[in-house]
mmCIF file of C-alpha atoms and ligand atoms in Angstrom:
data_model
loop_
_atom_site.group_PDB
_atom_site.id
_atom_site.type_symbol
_atom_site.label_atom_id
_atom_site.label_comp_id
_atom_site.label_asym_id
_atom_site.label_seq_id
_atom_site.Cartn_x
_atom_site.Cartn_y
_atom_site.Cartn_z
ATOM 1 C CA MET A 117 -83.558 -114.961 140.498
ATOM 2 C CA TYR A 118 -80.736 -117.281 140.900
ATOM 3 C CA PRO A 119 -77.973 -117.845 141.596
ATOM 4 C CA LYS A 120 -78.047 -115.687 144.445
ATOM 5 C CA ILE A 121 -76.087 -114.852 147.635
ATOM 6 C CA GLU A 122 -77.891 -114.120 151.001
ATOM 7 C CA VAL A 123 -75.818 -111.662 153.091
ATOM 8 C CA ASN A 124 -76.623 -111.616 156.847
ATOM 9 C CA ILE A 125 -75.633 -108.281 158.083
ATOM 10 C CA LYS A 126 -76.595 -109.217 161.784
ATOM 11 C CA GLY A 127 -74.166 -112.114 161.871
ATOM 12 C CA ILE A 128 -71.311 -110.031 160.342
ATOM 13 C CA LYS A 129 -71.857 -107.413 162.726
ATOM 14 C CA GLU A 130 -71.896 -109.773 165.551
ATOM 15 C CA ASN A 131 -68.436 -111.270 164.374
ATOM 16 C CA ILE A 132 -67.070 -107.698 164.109
ATOM 17 C CA ASN A 133 -68.118 -106.977 167.728
ATOM 18 C CA ILE A 134 -66.894 -110.224 169.078
ATOM 19 C CA ILE A 135 -63.399 -109.769 167.144
ATOM 20 C CA SER A 136 -63.239 -106.084 168.379
ATOM 21 C CA ASN A 137 -63.976 -106.847 171.920
ATOM 22 C CA GLU A 138 -61.255 -109.600 172.021
ATOM 23 C CA CYS A 139 -58.713 -106.982 170.297
ATOM 24 C CA ASN A 140 -59.651 -104.369 172.784
ATOM 25 C CA LYS A 141 -58.688 -106.533 175.530
ATOM 26 C CA HIS A 142 -55.303 -106.473 174.126
ATOM 27 C CA ASN A 143 -55.160 -102.881 173.085
ATOM 28 C CA ILE A 144 -55.597 -103.611 169.466
ATOM 29 C CA PHE A 145 -57.663 -101.746 167.023
ATOM 30 C CA ILE A 146 -58.998 -103.735 163.865
ATOM 31 C CA SER A 147 -59.177 -102.600 160.265
ATOM 32 C CA VAL A 148 -62.271 -103.961 158.800
ATOM 33 C CA VAL A 149 -61.114 -105.542 155.358
ATOM 34 C CA THR A 150 -63.903 -104.956 153.140
ATOM 35 C CA LYS A 151 -62.481 -106.139 149.641
ATOM 36 C CA VAL A 152 -64.693 -109.485 149.534
ATOM 37 C CA LEU A 153 -67.807 -107.031 149.601
ATOM 38 C CA ALA A 154 -66.585 -106.021 146.154
ATOM 39 C CA ASN A 155 -67.473 -102.375 146.263
ATOM 40 C CA ASN A 156 -71.104 -103.185 147.735
ATOM 41 C CA LYS A 157 -71.693 -99.754 149.281
ATOM 42 C CA GLU A 158 -74.992 -100.829 151.105
ATOM 43 C CA ILE A 159 -73.371 -103.811 152.831
ATOM 44 C CA VAL A 160 -70.144 -101.862 153.763
ATOM 45 C CA THR A 161 -72.155 -98.883 155.229
ATOM 46 C CA LYS A 162 -74.307 -101.170 157.449
ATOM 47 C CA ILE A 163 -71.509 -103.267 158.796
ATOM 48 C CA CYS A 164 -68.731 -100.446 159.252
ATOM 49 C CA ASP A 165 -70.852 -98.100 161.335
ATOM 50 C CA GLY A 166 -68.729 -97.003 164.219
ATOM 51 C CA VAL A 167 -65.285 -98.774 163.156
ATOM 52 C CA LYS A 168 -62.242 -96.640 163.329
ATOM 53 C CA SER A 169 -60.740 -98.137 160.047
ATOM 54 C CA ILE A 170 -61.898 -99.521 156.704
ATOM 55 C CA ALA A 171 -59.320 -101.512 154.632
ATOM 56 C CA ASP A 172 -59.660 -102.292 150.987
ATOM 57 C CA SER A 173 -57.392 -103.373 148.234
ATOM 58 C CA ARG A 174 -58.980 -101.256 145.588
ATOM 59 C CA VAL A 175 -58.988 -97.161 145.485
ATOM 60 C CA ASP A 176 -62.211 -97.389 143.627
ATOM 61 C CA ASN A 177 -63.968 -99.016 146.632
ATOM 62 C CA LEU A 178 -62.505 -96.707 148.996
ATOM 63 C CA LYS A 179 -63.675 -93.861 146.943
ATOM 64 C CA ASN A 180 -67.186 -95.154 147.027
ATOM 65 C CA TYR A 181 -67.264 -95.350 150.824
ATOM 66 C CA GLN A 182 -66.294 -91.599 151.475
ATOM 67 C CA ASN A 183 -69.669 -91.360 153.301
ATOM 68 C CA ILE A 184 -68.398 -93.739 156.137
ATOM 69 C CA ASN A 185 -66.610 -92.027 159.029
ATOM 70 C CA ALA A 186 -63.761 -94.197 159.444
ATOM 71 C CA GLU A 187 -60.084 -94.020 158.275
ATOM 72 C CA LYS A 188 -59.657 -95.413 154.886
ATOM 73 C CA TRP A 189 -56.768 -97.768 154.271
ATOM 74 C CA LEU A 190 -55.366 -98.953 151.051
ATOM 75 C CA ILE A 191 -54.126 -102.464 151.732
ATOM 76 C CA ARG A 192 -52.548 -103.122 148.382
ATOM 77 C CA LEU A 193 -49.451 -101.268 147.247
ATOM 78 C CA PRO A 194 -50.393 -98.186 145.296
ATOM 79 C CA MET A 195 -49.924 -98.292 141.611
ATOM 80 C CA GLU A 196 -47.990 -95.330 139.889
ATOM 81 C CA CYS A 197 -51.121 -94.578 137.671
ATOM 82 C CA GLU A 198 -53.526 -94.282 140.665
ATOM 83 C CA ILE A 199 -51.395 -91.852 142.890
ATOM 84 C CA GLU A 200 -53.796 -89.087 142.431
ATOM 85 C CA ASP A 201 -56.720 -90.988 143.702
ATOM 86 C CA VAL A 202 -54.769 -92.609 146.485
ATOM 87 C CA ILE A 203 -54.272 -89.284 148.038
ATOM 88 C CA LYS A 204 -57.649 -88.153 147.395
ATOM 89 C CA TYR A 205 -59.618 -91.041 148.703
ATOM 90 C CA CYS A 206 -57.354 -92.826 151.070
ATOM 91 C CA ASP A 207 -55.923 -91.740 154.399
ATOM 92 C CA VAL A 208 -53.436 -94.495 154.860
ATOM 93 C CA SER A 209 -51.833 -96.702 152.529
ATOM 94 C CA LEU A 210 -49.410 -99.746 152.910
ATOM 95 C CA ASN A 211 -46.191 -99.299 150.909
ATOM 96 C CA SER A 212 -42.884 -100.774 150.451
ATOM 97 C CA GLU A 213 -41.205 -98.958 147.451
ATOM 98 C CA LEU A 214 -39.518 -95.477 148.048
ATOM 99 C CA TYR A 215 -40.387 -94.487 144.471
ATOM 100 C CA THR A 216 -44.134 -94.783 145.061
ATOM 101 C CA ILE A 217 -43.825 -93.147 148.371
ATOM 102 C CA LYS A 218 -42.020 -89.966 146.751
ATOM 103 C CA LEU A 219 -44.802 -89.874 144.123
ATOM 104 C CA LEU A 220 -47.427 -90.038 146.974
ATOM 105 C CA ASP A 221 -45.552 -87.198 148.567
ATOM 106 C CA GLU A 222 -45.490 -85.045 145.506
ATOM 107 C CA GLU A 223 -49.127 -85.556 145.037
ATOM 108 C CA ALA A 224 -50.063 -84.863 148.635
ATOM 109 C CA LYS A 225 -48.180 -81.569 148.262
ATOM 110 C CA LYS A 226 -50.244 -80.671 145.196
ATOM 111 C CA GLN A 227 -53.426 -81.456 147.007
ATOM 112 C CA ASN A 228 -52.300 -79.920 150.210
ATOM 113 C CA LYS A 229 -52.821 -83.083 152.130
ATOM 114 C CA LYS A 230 -50.625 -85.348 154.598
ATOM 115 C CA HIS A 231 -50.726 -88.877 153.644
ATOM 116 C CA LYS A 232 -50.046 -91.673 156.209
ATOM 117 C CA ILE A 233 -48.000 -94.758 155.249
ATOM 118 C CA ILE A 234 -47.531 -98.026 156.878
ATOM 119 C CA LEU A 235 -44.296 -99.589 155.750
ATOM 120 C CA MET A 236 -44.278 -103.363 155.132
ATOM 121 C CA TYR A 237 -41.743 -105.524 156.782
ATOM 122 C CA GLU A 238 -41.046 -108.853 155.196
ATOM 123 C CA ILE A 239 -41.045 -111.509 157.736
ATOM 124 C CA GLY A 240 -41.198 -114.639 155.602
ATOM 125 C CA ASP A 241 -44.341 -114.858 153.550
ATOM 126 C CA LEU A 242 -42.437 -113.313 150.668
ATOM 127 C CA ARG A 243 -45.297 -111.118 149.265
ATOM 128 C CA GLU A 244 -45.030 -107.158 149.855
ATOM 129 C CA GLY A 245 -42.397 -105.922 152.317
ATOM 130 C CA LEU A 246 -38.817 -105.042 152.948
ATOM 131 C CA TYR A 247 -35.982 -106.856 154.772
ATOM 132 C CA PHE A 248 -34.684 -104.913 157.710
ATOM 133 C CA ASP A 249 -31.686 -102.829 156.233
ATOM 134 C CA LYS A 250 -34.049 -101.658 153.335
ATOM 135 C CA LEU A 251 -36.795 -100.868 155.838
ATOM 136 C CA LYS A 252 -34.406 -98.768 157.697
ATOM 137 C CA GLU A 253 -33.009 -97.010 154.676
ATOM 138 C CA THR A 254 -36.607 -96.377 153.540
ATOM 139 C CA VAL A 255 -37.719 -94.953 156.931
ATOM 140 C CA LEU A 256 -34.863 -92.604 156.984
ATOM 141 C CA GLU A 257 -35.568 -91.219 153.398
ATOM 142 C CA CYS A 258 -39.264 -91.049 154.204
ATOM 143 C CA LYS A 259 -38.511 -88.712 157.198
ATOM 144 C CA LYS A 260 -37.389 -86.173 154.614
ATOM 145 C CA LEU A 261 -40.746 -86.109 152.929
ATOM 146 C CA SER A 262 -42.771 -83.138 153.951
ATOM 147 C CA ASN A 263 -46.388 -84.635 153.366
ATOM 148 C CA ILE A 264 -45.915 -88.248 154.284
ATOM 149 C CA ILE A 265 -46.483 -89.401 157.679
ATOM 150 C CA ILE A 266 -44.712 -92.645 158.706
ATOM 151 C CA TYR A 267 -47.840 -94.043 160.528
ATOM 152 C CA GLY A 268 -46.334 -97.309 161.300
ATOM 153 C CA ILE A 269 -44.859 -100.646 160.213
ATOM 154 C CA GLY A 270 -46.942 -103.708 159.266
ATOM 155 C CA CYS A 271 -46.414 -107.274 158.001
ATOM 156 C CA ASN A 272 -48.523 -109.628 156.081
ATOM 157 C CA LEU A 273 -48.584 -113.495 156.506
ATOM 158 C CA GLY A 274 -50.615 -116.401 155.065
ATOM 159 C CA CYS A 275 -51.647 -114.870 151.800
ATOM 160 C CA TYR A 276 -48.722 -116.260 149.642
ATOM 161 C CA GLY A 277 -46.453 -118.623 151.253
ATOM 162 C CA GLY A 278 -49.119 -119.808 153.805
ATOM 163 C CA VAL A 279 -46.859 -118.834 156.618
ATOM 164 C CA VAL A 280 -48.486 -118.731 159.941
ATOM 165 C CA PRO A 281 -47.937 -115.984 162.617
ATOM 166 C CA SER A 282 -45.592 -117.289 165.377
ATOM 167 C CA GLU A 283 -43.744 -116.049 168.392
ATOM 168 C CA ASP A 284 -40.726 -115.988 166.197
ATOM 169 C CA ASN A 285 -41.965 -113.739 163.278
ATOM 170 C CA MET A 286 -44.103 -111.575 165.680
ATOM 171 C CA ASN A 287 -41.077 -110.885 167.837
ATOM 172 C CA ASP A 288 -38.970 -110.305 164.723
ATOM 173 C CA LEU A 289 -41.696 -107.734 163.753
ATOM 174 C CA VAL A 290 -41.704 -105.988 167.198
ATOM 175 C CA ASN A 291 -37.709 -106.267 167.404
ATOM 176 C CA ALA A 292 -37.649 -104.502 163.895
ATOM 177 C CA VAL A 293 -40.114 -101.820 165.179
ATOM 178 C CA GLU A 294 -37.978 -101.014 168.117
ATOM 179 C CA ARG A 295 -34.756 -100.869 166.316
ATOM 180 C CA ILE A 296 -36.071 -98.596 163.861
ATOM 181 C CA GLU A 297 -37.484 -96.310 166.454
ATOM 182 C CA LYS A 298 -34.125 -96.109 168.200
ATOM 183 C CA GLU A 299 -31.911 -95.999 164.986
ATOM 184 C CA CYS A 300 -33.953 -93.653 163.031
ATOM 185 C CA ASP A 301 -35.192 -91.502 165.946
ATOM 186 C CA ILE A 302 -38.893 -91.870 165.338
ATOM 187 C CA LYS A 303 -42.080 -92.961 167.323
ATOM 188 C CA LEU A 304 -44.220 -95.398 165.291
ATOM 189 C CA GLU A 305 -48.024 -95.268 166.257
ATOM 190 C CA VAL A 306 -49.168 -98.341 164.458
ATOM 191 C CA ILE A 307 -47.756 -101.845 164.597
ATOM 192 C CA SER A 308 -50.041 -103.975 162.214
ATOM 193 C CA GLY A 309 -49.551 -107.541 162.966
ATOM 194 C CA GLY A 310 -51.208 -108.956 160.242
ATOM 195 C CA ASN A 311 -54.624 -110.430 159.027
ATOM 196 C CA SER A 312 -57.096 -112.853 160.316
ATOM 197 C CA THR A 313 -54.426 -115.583 160.846
ATOM 198 C CA SER A 314 -53.078 -113.499 163.702
ATOM 199 C CA TYR A 315 -56.300 -113.934 165.552
ATOM 200 C CA LYS A 316 -55.320 -117.223 166.970
ATOM 201 C CA MET A 317 -52.215 -115.953 168.471
ATOM 202 C CA LEU A 318 -54.329 -112.746 169.823
ATOM 203 C CA LYS A 319 -56.713 -115.077 171.662
ATOM 204 C CA GLU A 320 -53.920 -117.096 173.189
ATOM 205 C CA GLY A 321 -52.452 -114.041 174.516
ATOM 206 C CA LYS A 322 -49.360 -114.499 172.704
ATOM 207 C CA LEU A 323 -49.184 -111.538 170.304
ATOM 208 C CA PRO A 324 -46.316 -109.068 171.609
ATOM 209 C CA GLU A 325 -47.754 -106.009 173.382
ATOM 210 C CA ARG A 326 -46.498 -103.524 170.623
ATOM 211 C CA VAL A 327 -48.744 -104.957 168.099
ATOM 212 C CA ASN A 328 -51.778 -102.786 168.061
ATOM 213 C CA ASN A 329 -53.602 -103.229 164.815
ATOM 214 C CA LEU A 330 -54.888 -106.200 163.000
ATOM 215 C CA ARG A 331 -56.429 -106.035 159.384
ATOM 216 C CA ILE A 332 -59.218 -108.590 159.476
ATOM 217 C CA GLY A 333 -61.461 -109.946 156.562
ATOM 218 C CA GLU A 334 -61.894 -113.620 156.255
ATOM 219 C CA SER A 335 -62.777 -114.099 160.123
ATOM 220 C CA ILE A 336 -65.411 -111.398 160.068
ATOM 221 C CA TYR A 337 -67.215 -112.647 157.007
ATOM 222 C CA LEU A 338 -66.934 -116.490 157.452
ATOM 223 C CA GLY A 339 -66.037 -117.011 161.049
ATOM 224 C CA THR A 340 -62.942 -119.038 159.924
ATOM 225 C CA LEU A 341 -59.145 -118.907 160.793
ATOM 226 C CA PRO A 342 -57.615 -118.907 157.427
ATOM 227 C CA THR A 343 -54.125 -120.757 156.725
ATOM 228 C CA TYR A 344 -55.229 -123.136 159.547
ATOM 229 C CA ASP A 345 -58.540 -123.594 157.739
ATOM 230 C CA VAL A 346 -60.736 -124.044 160.768
ATOM 231 C CA PRO A 347 -63.743 -122.359 162.214
ATOM 232 C CA ILE A 348 -63.652 -119.982 165.036
ATOM 233 C CA ASP A 349 -66.079 -121.318 167.711
ATOM 234 C CA GLU A 350 -67.466 -117.979 168.949
ATOM 235 C CA LEU A 351 -68.089 -116.596 165.550
ATOM 236 C CA ASN A 352 -71.020 -117.020 163.051
ATOM 237 C CA HIS A 353 -70.207 -119.175 160.090
ATOM 238 C CA ASP A 354 -73.322 -118.771 158.011
ATOM 239 C CA ASN A 355 -73.281 -115.159 157.139
ATOM 240 C CA PHE A 356 -73.137 -115.767 153.426
ATOM 241 C CA ILE A 357 -75.495 -118.577 151.682
ATOM 242 C CA MET A 358 -75.324 -119.109 147.971
ATOM 243 C CA SER A 359 -78.300 -120.707 146.386
ATOM 244 C CA ALA A 360 -78.492 -121.987 142.701
ATOM 245 C CA GLN A 361 -81.243 -123.770 140.578
ATOM 246 C CA ILE A 362 -81.152 -127.063 139.226
ATOM 247 C CA VAL A 363 -81.375 -127.339 135.659
ATOM 248 C CA GLU A 364 -80.969 -131.100 134.861
ATOM 249 C CA VAL A 365 -81.310 -134.102 136.982
ATOM 250 C CA GLN A 366 -80.237 -137.480 135.312
ATOM 251 C CA VAL A 367 -79.082 -140.863 136.341
ATOM 252 C CA LYS A 368 -75.659 -141.318 134.450
ATOM 253 C CA ASP A 369 -72.490 -143.075 134.721
ATOM 254 C CA SER A 370 -69.700 -141.820 137.139
ATOM 255 C CA LEU A 371 -66.912 -142.388 134.571
ATOM 256 C CA PRO A 372 -66.687 -140.103 131.331
ATOM 257 C CA LYS A 373 -66.679 -142.266 128.228
ATOM 258 C CA GLY A 374 -63.971 -141.736 125.480
ATOM 259 C CA GLU A 375 -60.496 -140.565 125.125
ATOM 260 C CA MET A 376 -59.958 -138.077 128.078
ATOM 261 C CA LEU A 377 -57.350 -134.953 127.670
ATOM 262 C CA LYS A 378 -57.491 -131.737 129.503
ATOM 263 C CA ASN A 379 -60.841 -130.139 130.606
ATOM 264 C CA SER A 380 -62.087 -126.543 129.627
ATOM 265 C CA PHE A 381 -59.642 -125.070 132.395
ATOM 266 C CA GLY A 382 -56.592 -126.989 131.172
ATOM 267 C CA GLU A 383 -56.787 -129.458 134.074
ATOM 268 C CA THR A 384 -56.215 -133.288 133.743
ATOM 269 C CA VAL A 385 -58.989 -134.793 135.722
ATOM 270 C CA SER A 386 -59.531 -138.246 137.066
ATOM 271 C CA PHE A 387 -62.761 -139.843 138.277
ATOM 272 C CA GLU A 388 -63.745 -142.659 140.580
ATOM 273 C CA ASP A 389 -66.174 -145.330 139.278
ATOM 274 C CA LYS A 390 -68.943 -145.387 141.656
ATOM 275 C CA GLY A 391 -71.283 -146.856 139.179
ATOM 276 C CA LYS A 392 -74.542 -145.089 138.122
ATOM 277 C CA MET A 393 -75.424 -142.015 140.253
ATOM 278 C CA LYS A 394 -78.130 -139.415 140.284
ATOM 279 C CA ARG A 395 -76.472 -136.193 138.998
ATOM 280 C CA ALA A 396 -77.742 -132.751 139.042
ATOM 281 C CA LEU A 397 -76.470 -129.604 137.275
ATOM 282 C CA ILE A 398 -76.884 -126.311 138.740
ATOM 283 C CA ASN A 399 -76.625 -122.761 136.944
ATOM 284 C CA ILE A 400 -73.469 -121.519 138.520
ATOM 285 C CA GLY A 401 -69.907 -122.464 137.680
ATOM 286 C CA LYS A 402 -66.280 -121.382 137.792
ATOM 287 C CA GLN A 403 -66.797 -118.074 136.124
ATOM 288 C CA ASP A 404 -68.719 -116.940 139.194
ATOM 289 C CA THR A 405 -67.582 -119.081 142.066
ATOM 290 C CA GLY A 406 -64.811 -121.394 143.282
ATOM 291 C CA MET A 407 -65.557 -125.141 143.754
ATOM 292 C CA ASP A 408 -64.975 -125.060 147.548
ATOM 293 C CA LEU A 409 -68.506 -124.953 148.699
ATOM 294 C CA LYS A 410 -70.371 -126.769 151.568
ATOM 295 C CA PRO A 411 -73.686 -127.839 150.584
ATOM 296 C CA LEU A 412 -76.287 -127.323 153.362
ATOM 297 C CA ASP A 413 -77.589 -130.744 152.349
ATOM 298 C CA GLU A 414 -74.899 -132.814 153.663
ATOM 299 C CA ASN A 415 -75.626 -135.707 151.507
ATOM 300 C CA ILE A 416 -74.760 -133.781 148.414
ATOM 301 C CA ASP A 417 -71.308 -134.217 146.966
ATOM 302 C CA ILE A 418 -69.768 -131.736 144.610
ATOM 303 C CA LEU A 419 -68.391 -133.588 141.498
ATOM 304 C CA GLY A 420 -66.729 -130.634 139.841
ATOM 305 C CA GLY A 421 -67.574 -127.816 137.498
ATOM 306 C CA SER A 422 -67.205 -126.003 134.392
ATOM 307 C CA SER A 423 -67.383 -122.151 133.780
ATOM 308 C CA ASP A 424 -71.272 -122.367 133.693
ATOM 309 C CA TYR A 425 -72.299 -125.342 135.872
ATOM 310 C CA ILE A 426 -71.665 -127.272 139.076
ATOM 311 C CA LEU A 427 -72.201 -130.928 138.785
ATOM 312 C CA LEU A 428 -73.575 -132.578 142.057
ATOM 313 C CA ASP A 429 -74.132 -136.337 143.171
ATOM 314 C CA VAL A 430 -77.374 -136.263 144.791
ATOM 315 C CA THR A 431 -77.847 -140.052 144.927
ATOM 316 C CA ASN A 432 -77.542 -140.313 148.655
ATOM 317 C CA SER A 433 -79.824 -137.299 149.452
ATOM 318 C CA LYS A 434 -83.036 -137.803 151.343
ATOM 319 C CA LYS A 435 -84.564 -135.323 149.146
ATOM 320 C CA ASP A 436 -85.815 -136.385 145.562
ATOM 321 C CA TYR A 437 -84.293 -133.450 143.454
ATOM 322 C CA LYS A 438 -86.056 -132.331 140.625
ATOM 323 C CA VAL A 439 -85.221 -129.532 137.862
ATOM 324 C CA GLY A 440 -86.289 -126.312 139.535
ATOM 325 C CA ASP A 441 -85.237 -127.275 142.949
ATOM 326 C CA VAL A 442 -82.993 -124.933 144.759
ATOM 327 C CA VAL A 443 -79.662 -125.945 146.512
ATOM 328 C CA SER A 444 -77.752 -123.927 148.864
ATOM 329 C CA PHE A 445 -74.104 -123.805 149.954
ATOM 330 C CA ILE A 446 -71.711 -121.940 152.300
ATOM 331 C CA PRO A 447 -68.604 -120.761 150.309
ATOM 332 C CA ASP A 448 -65.152 -120.619 151.240
ATOM 333 C CA TYR A 449 -63.514 -117.152 151.130
ATOM 334 C CA ALA A 450 -62.169 -117.451 147.590
ATOM 335 C CA SER A 451 -65.341 -118.531 146.398
ATOM 336 C CA LEU A 452 -67.112 -115.826 148.358
ATOM 337 C CA LEU A 453 -64.897 -113.210 146.865
ATOM 338 C CA LYS A 454 -65.738 -114.394 143.088
ATOM 339 C CA MET A 455 -69.398 -114.343 143.839
ATOM 340 C CA MET A 456 -69.445 -111.057 145.471
ATOM 341 C CA THR A 457 -67.352 -109.669 142.359
ATOM 342 C CA SER A 458 -69.615 -111.459 139.865
ATOM 343 C CA GLU A 459 -72.488 -109.377 138.327
ATOM 344 C CA TYR A 460 -74.142 -112.610 137.653
ATOM 345 C CA VAL A 461 -74.849 -113.506 141.249
ATOM 346 C CA ARG A 462 -77.729 -111.577 142.779
ATOM 347 C CA LYS A 463 -77.006 -110.279 146.204
ATOM 348 C CA GLU A 464 -79.945 -110.365 148.733
ATOM 349 C CA ILE A 465 -79.130 -108.429 152.040
ATOM 350 C CA LYS A 466 -80.759 -109.664 154.976
ATOM 351 C CA ASP A 467 -80.855 -106.916 157.795
ATOM 352 C CA GLU A 468 -83.171 -107.862 160.608
HETATM 353 C C1 PLP B 1230 -52.360 -106.800 153.092
HETATM 354 C C2 PLP B 1230 -53.618 -107.315 153.596
HETATM 355 N N1 PLP B 1230 -54.288 -107.249 154.827
HETATM 356 C C3 PLP B 1230 -55.239 -107.918 155.230
HETATM 357 C C4 PLP B 1230 -55.856 -108.856 154.433
HETATM 358 C C5 PLP B 1230 -57.072 -109.469 155.061
HETATM 359 O O1 PLP B 1230 -56.693 -110.981 155.166
HETATM 360 P P1 PLP B 1230 -57.780 -111.947 155.967
HETATM 361 O O2 PLP B 1230 -59.161 -111.961 155.047
HETATM 362 O O3 PLP B 1230 -57.152 -113.159 155.947
HETATM 363 O O4 PLP B 1230 -58.182 -111.472 157.303
HETATM 364 C C6 PLP B 1230 -55.450 -109.021 153.146
HETATM 365 C C7 PLP B 1230 -56.188 -109.830 152.303
HETATM 366 O O5 PLP B 1230 -57.358 -109.714 152.040
HETATM 367 C C8 PLP B 1230 -54.276 -108.381 152.679
HETATM 368 O O6 PLP B 1230 -53.794 -108.461 151.467
#
């Protein structure tokens, strides 16, 4: 059945090994970020064998991965309504709000557990995290909590503002860590220097020595360096292939006819007049994927999409596409996230 996504376990595992080996050279351990797998326990179990830490943004997913012998990190700030499950199913959580950390402490007491936190430091991307004075104040308060262990300090880049790791912001992180250790009389075990975007500095040997953890998602799955938006040569790039079936092939105009207002996604769209073209519709759309897809047939162009269809220009393809033919694509990370989350995209796991 289509649409489907083929998942190549061997390729993903190879990427984990290559990235882990590179990290090991610099005394860094990785947290394998599993959120894109959208609670697919079979895949996570296969790829996370032997990893030290699994990181996910959803407690429900980590709850489902309890069979895997790895530290479970919640990398999205905990909500007040999920505190009980965070303590039950997560060994570590990223945090920035003292209010939430106090709730975690109370719940940890009830469950007779210790919970580790990574406090997030704001170094410029402006999503989660505290500026230095607030960070220090929070560390001092957290030290008073009996069931909270301040495991370390972390930062996140690239996700909101598209800010890339640099010697400046990484040194800022390490200076903050060292000041906190000194001024709060505490030793921090984990310095988490960001996500896949930090892999570039790591390979160049430019990450400060104190950074000893990276939380890696996209590079593992797609072999790409986010924010820079380039492939990483030594990694596999075709671990996920989406295929969908053609349901209409017709020669039509390239310009819509009639008064044009907004499309069904509220966008104002414009088109180039290329004359008549051979157009194909496939049965997957914006409900189940993004549009940033690389066709395996390089002579296909993606014209756009609506919730249920993607429209393709197959005029220049060497293949004479017909209804029923299947076309395949490599998704970008955002599209992959949607496909893996969608119940309507069949997952085909290849493990040989
Ligand atoms: C806090 C945090 N850490 C790490 C990651 C992993 O990012 P990437 O997939 O770019 O490696 C994400 C996003 O998924 C995140 O939100």
